[in-house]
Coordinates of C-alpha atoms in Angstrom, one line a residue:
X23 CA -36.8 1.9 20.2
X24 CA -37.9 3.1 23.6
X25 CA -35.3 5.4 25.9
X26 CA -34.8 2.9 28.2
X27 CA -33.8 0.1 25.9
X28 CA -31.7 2.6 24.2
X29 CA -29.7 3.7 27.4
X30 CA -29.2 -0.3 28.3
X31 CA -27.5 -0.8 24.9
X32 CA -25.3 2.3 25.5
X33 CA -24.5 1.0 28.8
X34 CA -23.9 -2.4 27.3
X35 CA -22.2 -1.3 24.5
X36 CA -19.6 0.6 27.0
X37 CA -18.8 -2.3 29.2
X38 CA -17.9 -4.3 26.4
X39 CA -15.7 -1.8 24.7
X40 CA -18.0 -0.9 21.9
X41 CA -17.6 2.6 22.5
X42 CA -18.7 3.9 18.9
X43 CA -22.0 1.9 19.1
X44 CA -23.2 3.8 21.8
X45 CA -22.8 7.1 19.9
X46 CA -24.2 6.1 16.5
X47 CA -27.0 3.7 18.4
X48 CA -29.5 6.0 16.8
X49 CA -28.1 6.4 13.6
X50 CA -28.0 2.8 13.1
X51 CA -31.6 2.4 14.2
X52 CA -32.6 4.9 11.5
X53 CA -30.4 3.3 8.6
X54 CA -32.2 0.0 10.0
X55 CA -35.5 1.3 9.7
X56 CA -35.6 2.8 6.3
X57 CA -33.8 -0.2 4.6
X58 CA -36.4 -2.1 6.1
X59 CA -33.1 -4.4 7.0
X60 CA -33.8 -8.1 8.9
X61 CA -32.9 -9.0 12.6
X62 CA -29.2 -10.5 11.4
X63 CA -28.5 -8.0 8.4
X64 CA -28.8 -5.7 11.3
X65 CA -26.5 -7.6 13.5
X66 CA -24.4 -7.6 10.0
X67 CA -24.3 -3.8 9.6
X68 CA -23.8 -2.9 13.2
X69 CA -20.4 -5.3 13.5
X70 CA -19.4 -4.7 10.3
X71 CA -19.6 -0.7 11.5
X72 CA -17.9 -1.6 14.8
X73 CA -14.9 -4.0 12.7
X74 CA -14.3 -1.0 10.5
X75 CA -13.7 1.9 12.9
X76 CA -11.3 -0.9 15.6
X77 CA -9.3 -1.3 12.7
X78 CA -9.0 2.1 12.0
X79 CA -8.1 3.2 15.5
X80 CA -5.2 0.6 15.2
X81 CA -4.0 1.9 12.1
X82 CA -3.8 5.0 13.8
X83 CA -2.5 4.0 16.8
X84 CA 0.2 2.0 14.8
X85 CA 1.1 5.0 12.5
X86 CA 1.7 7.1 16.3
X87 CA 4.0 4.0 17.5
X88 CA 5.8 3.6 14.1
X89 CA 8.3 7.0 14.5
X90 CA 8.3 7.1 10.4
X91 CA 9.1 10.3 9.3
X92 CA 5.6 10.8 7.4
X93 CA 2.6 9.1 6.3
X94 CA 2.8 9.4 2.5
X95 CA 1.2 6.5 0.5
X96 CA 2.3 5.4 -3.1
X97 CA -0.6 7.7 -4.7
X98 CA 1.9 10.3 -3.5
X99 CA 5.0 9.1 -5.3
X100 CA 5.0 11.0 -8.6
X101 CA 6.3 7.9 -11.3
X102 CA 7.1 10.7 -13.5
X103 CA 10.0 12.2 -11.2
X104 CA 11.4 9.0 -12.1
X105 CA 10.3 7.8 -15.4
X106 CA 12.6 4.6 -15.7
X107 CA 11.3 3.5 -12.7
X108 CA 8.6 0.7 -13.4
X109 CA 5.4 1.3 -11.1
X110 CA 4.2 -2.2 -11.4
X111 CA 7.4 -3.4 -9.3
X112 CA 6.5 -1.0 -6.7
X113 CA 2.8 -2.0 -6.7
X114 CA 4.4 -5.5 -6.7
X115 CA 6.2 -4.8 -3.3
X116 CA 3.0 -3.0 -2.2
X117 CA 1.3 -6.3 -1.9
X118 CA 3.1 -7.0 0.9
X119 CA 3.6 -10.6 0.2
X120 CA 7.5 -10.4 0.9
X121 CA 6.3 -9.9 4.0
X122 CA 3.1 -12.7 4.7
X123 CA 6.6 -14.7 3.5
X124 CA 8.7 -12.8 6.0
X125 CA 11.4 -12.3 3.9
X126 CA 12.9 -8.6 3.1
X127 CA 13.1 -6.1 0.6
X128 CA 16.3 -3.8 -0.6
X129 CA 15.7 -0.3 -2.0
X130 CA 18.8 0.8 -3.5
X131 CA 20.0 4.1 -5.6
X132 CA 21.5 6.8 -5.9
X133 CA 20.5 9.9 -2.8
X134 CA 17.2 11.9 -4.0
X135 CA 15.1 9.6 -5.9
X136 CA 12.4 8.2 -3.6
X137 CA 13.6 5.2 -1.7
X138 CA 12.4 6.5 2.0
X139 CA 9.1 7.6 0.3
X140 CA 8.7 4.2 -1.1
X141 CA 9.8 2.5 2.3
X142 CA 7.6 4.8 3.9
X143 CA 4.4 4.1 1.9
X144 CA 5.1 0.2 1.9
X145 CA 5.3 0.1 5.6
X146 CA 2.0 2.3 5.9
X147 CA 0.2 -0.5 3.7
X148 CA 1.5 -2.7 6.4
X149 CA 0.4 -1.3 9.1
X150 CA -3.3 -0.9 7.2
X151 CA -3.1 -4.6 6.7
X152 CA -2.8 -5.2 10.4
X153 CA 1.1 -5.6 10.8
X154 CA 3.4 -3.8 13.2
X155 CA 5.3 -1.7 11.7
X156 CA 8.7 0.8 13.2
X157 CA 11.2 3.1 11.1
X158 CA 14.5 3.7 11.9
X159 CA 17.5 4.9 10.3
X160 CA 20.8 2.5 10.9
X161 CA 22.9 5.6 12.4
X162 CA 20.0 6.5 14.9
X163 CA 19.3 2.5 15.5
X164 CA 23.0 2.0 16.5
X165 CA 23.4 5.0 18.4
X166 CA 20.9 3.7 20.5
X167 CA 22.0 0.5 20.7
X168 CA 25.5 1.3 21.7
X169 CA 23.8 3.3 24.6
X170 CA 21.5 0.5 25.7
X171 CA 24.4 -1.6 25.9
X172 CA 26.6 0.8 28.0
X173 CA 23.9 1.1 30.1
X174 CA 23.5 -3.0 29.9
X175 CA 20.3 -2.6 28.7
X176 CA 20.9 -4.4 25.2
X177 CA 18.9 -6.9 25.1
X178 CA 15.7 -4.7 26.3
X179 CA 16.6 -2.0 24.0
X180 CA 16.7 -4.5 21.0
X181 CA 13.2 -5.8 22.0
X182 CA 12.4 -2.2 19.8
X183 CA 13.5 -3.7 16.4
X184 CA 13.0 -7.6 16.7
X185 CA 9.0 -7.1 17.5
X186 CA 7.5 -5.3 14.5
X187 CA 6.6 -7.2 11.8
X188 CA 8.1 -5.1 9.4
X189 CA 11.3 -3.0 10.5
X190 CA 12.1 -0.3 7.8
X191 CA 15.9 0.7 8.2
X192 CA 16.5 4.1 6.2
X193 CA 19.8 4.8 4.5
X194 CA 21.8 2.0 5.4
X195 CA 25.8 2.3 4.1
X196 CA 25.6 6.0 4.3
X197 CA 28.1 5.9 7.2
X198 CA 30.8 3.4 7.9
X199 CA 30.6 1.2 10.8
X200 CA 33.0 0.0 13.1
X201 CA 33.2 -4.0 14.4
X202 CA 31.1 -3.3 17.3
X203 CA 29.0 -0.9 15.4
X204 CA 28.7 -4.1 12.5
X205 CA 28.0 -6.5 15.5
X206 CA 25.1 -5.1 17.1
X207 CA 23.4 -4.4 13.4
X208 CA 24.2 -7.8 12.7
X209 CA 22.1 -9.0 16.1
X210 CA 19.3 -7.3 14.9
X211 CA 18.6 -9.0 11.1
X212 CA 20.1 -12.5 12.4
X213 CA 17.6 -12.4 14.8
X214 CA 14.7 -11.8 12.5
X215 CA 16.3 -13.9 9.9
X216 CA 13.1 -15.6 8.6
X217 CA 10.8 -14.4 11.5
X218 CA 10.1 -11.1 10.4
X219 CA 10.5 -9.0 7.5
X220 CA 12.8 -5.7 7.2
X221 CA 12.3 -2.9 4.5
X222 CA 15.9 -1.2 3.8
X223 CA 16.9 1.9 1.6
X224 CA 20.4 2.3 0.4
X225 CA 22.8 4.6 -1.7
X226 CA 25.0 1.2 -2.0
X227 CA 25.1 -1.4 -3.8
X228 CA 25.3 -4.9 -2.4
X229 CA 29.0 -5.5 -3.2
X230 CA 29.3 -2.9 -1.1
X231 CA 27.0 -3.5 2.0
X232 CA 27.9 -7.4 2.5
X233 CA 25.9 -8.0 5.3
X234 CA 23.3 -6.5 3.6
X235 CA 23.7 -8.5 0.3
X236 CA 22.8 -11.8 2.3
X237 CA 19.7 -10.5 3.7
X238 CA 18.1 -9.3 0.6
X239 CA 19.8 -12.1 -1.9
X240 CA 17.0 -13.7 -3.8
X241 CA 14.6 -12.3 -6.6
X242 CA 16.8 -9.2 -7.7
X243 CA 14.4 -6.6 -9.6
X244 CA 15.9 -4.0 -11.9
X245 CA 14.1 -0.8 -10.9
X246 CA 15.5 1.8 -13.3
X247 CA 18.2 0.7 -14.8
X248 CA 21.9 1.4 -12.9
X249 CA 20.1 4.2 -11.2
X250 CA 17.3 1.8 -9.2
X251 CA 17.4 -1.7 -7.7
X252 CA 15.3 -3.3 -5.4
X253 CA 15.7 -6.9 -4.2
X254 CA 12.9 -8.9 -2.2
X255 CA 13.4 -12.4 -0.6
X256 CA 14.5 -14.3 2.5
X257 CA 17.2 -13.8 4.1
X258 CA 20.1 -16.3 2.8
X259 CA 23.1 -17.3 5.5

């Protein structure tokens, strides 16, 4: 490949946002050339190449926008920590197809045994699979919201949870709310009610967190026994 083609493909590459195909030009050419690969398994290889690192550049740039508090994956959740706890429901969950059906999914138990990490690593899987994904806890979410709508900024400020595809709400009934409090939270899931999909941990159980028991009210899974439970399905009104 001569310098001057070379440099027009860079400069082609550039203006049409191909930006890692004009630094591994050569090293495609090479890879080309000693497979002896065709004209379109070429083309194949270099889009394929180009497909791979976009979507790896949004998955980063979605882990940045998410605020979740780490990046751990379920290959980091030791099973053995919590031996009644049945890693084929997990790996269930982790198929995301609660949320292709945009319902939601409840992680309940007691403080200590792994909900966040498993909320965590579910919305990661998300965001790998292309969807939006933010983390919240409900104490910082209506903090913020009580603030927006002092300010009478509300309905901007709620633009933050309704967009994501999949909201993750972190410890849910560990503080009491009051009616305002309980209106603005309930703003939030009716307004995703069968749009999106929210991933929510909780120390309570659902007789306990009633609003909570009619977002998450179909498919109930035992996790571990009375210490685990985890629910996935739409929202119910």
């Amino acid at each position: 490949m001569s310098e001057l083609v070379s440099t027009r493909i860079r400069n082609t590459a550039g203006k049409l946002g191909l930006p890692h195909l004009a630094e591994a030009l050569t090293q495609y050419a090479q890879r080309a050339d000693e497979a002896k690969m065709g004209y379109l398994d070429f083309i194949d290889l270099v889009l394929s190449e180009e497909l791979a690192v976009r979507d790896d550049r949004r998955f980063r740039q979605g882990l940045r926008l998410s605020r979740l508090p780490h990046h751990k994956t379920l290959d980091d959740y030791d099973f053995s920590f919590q031996p009644e706890l049945d890693p084929r429901k997990v790996k269930d969950l982790a198929t995301l197809s609660f949320v292709e059906a945009k319902a939601n999914a409840a992680l309940l138990g007691p403080p200590g045994v792994g909900k966040t990490h498993i909320a965590v690593a579910l919305a990661v899987a998300a965001c790998r699979a292309g969807y939006s994904i933010y983390f919240t806890s409900l104490d910082d979410m209506v903090r913020k919201l009580t603030a927006a709508e002092a300010a009478g900024r509300l309905t901007s400020k709620l633009g933050s949870y309704l967009r994501p595809a999949v909201l993750v709400l972190d410890e849910v009934g560990y503080q009491p709310l009051a009616r305002a409090e309980a209106n603005l939270v309930f703003q939030v899931i009716s307004k995703r009610y069968e749009k999106d999909s929210i991933i929510l941990t909780s120390n309570k159980t659902f007789s306990k967190a009633h609003m909570f028991r009619r977002t998450c009210a179909r498919r109930r899974r035992n996790f571990t026994g009375s210490a685990w439970r985890a629910t996935s399905g739409r929202t119910t009104r």
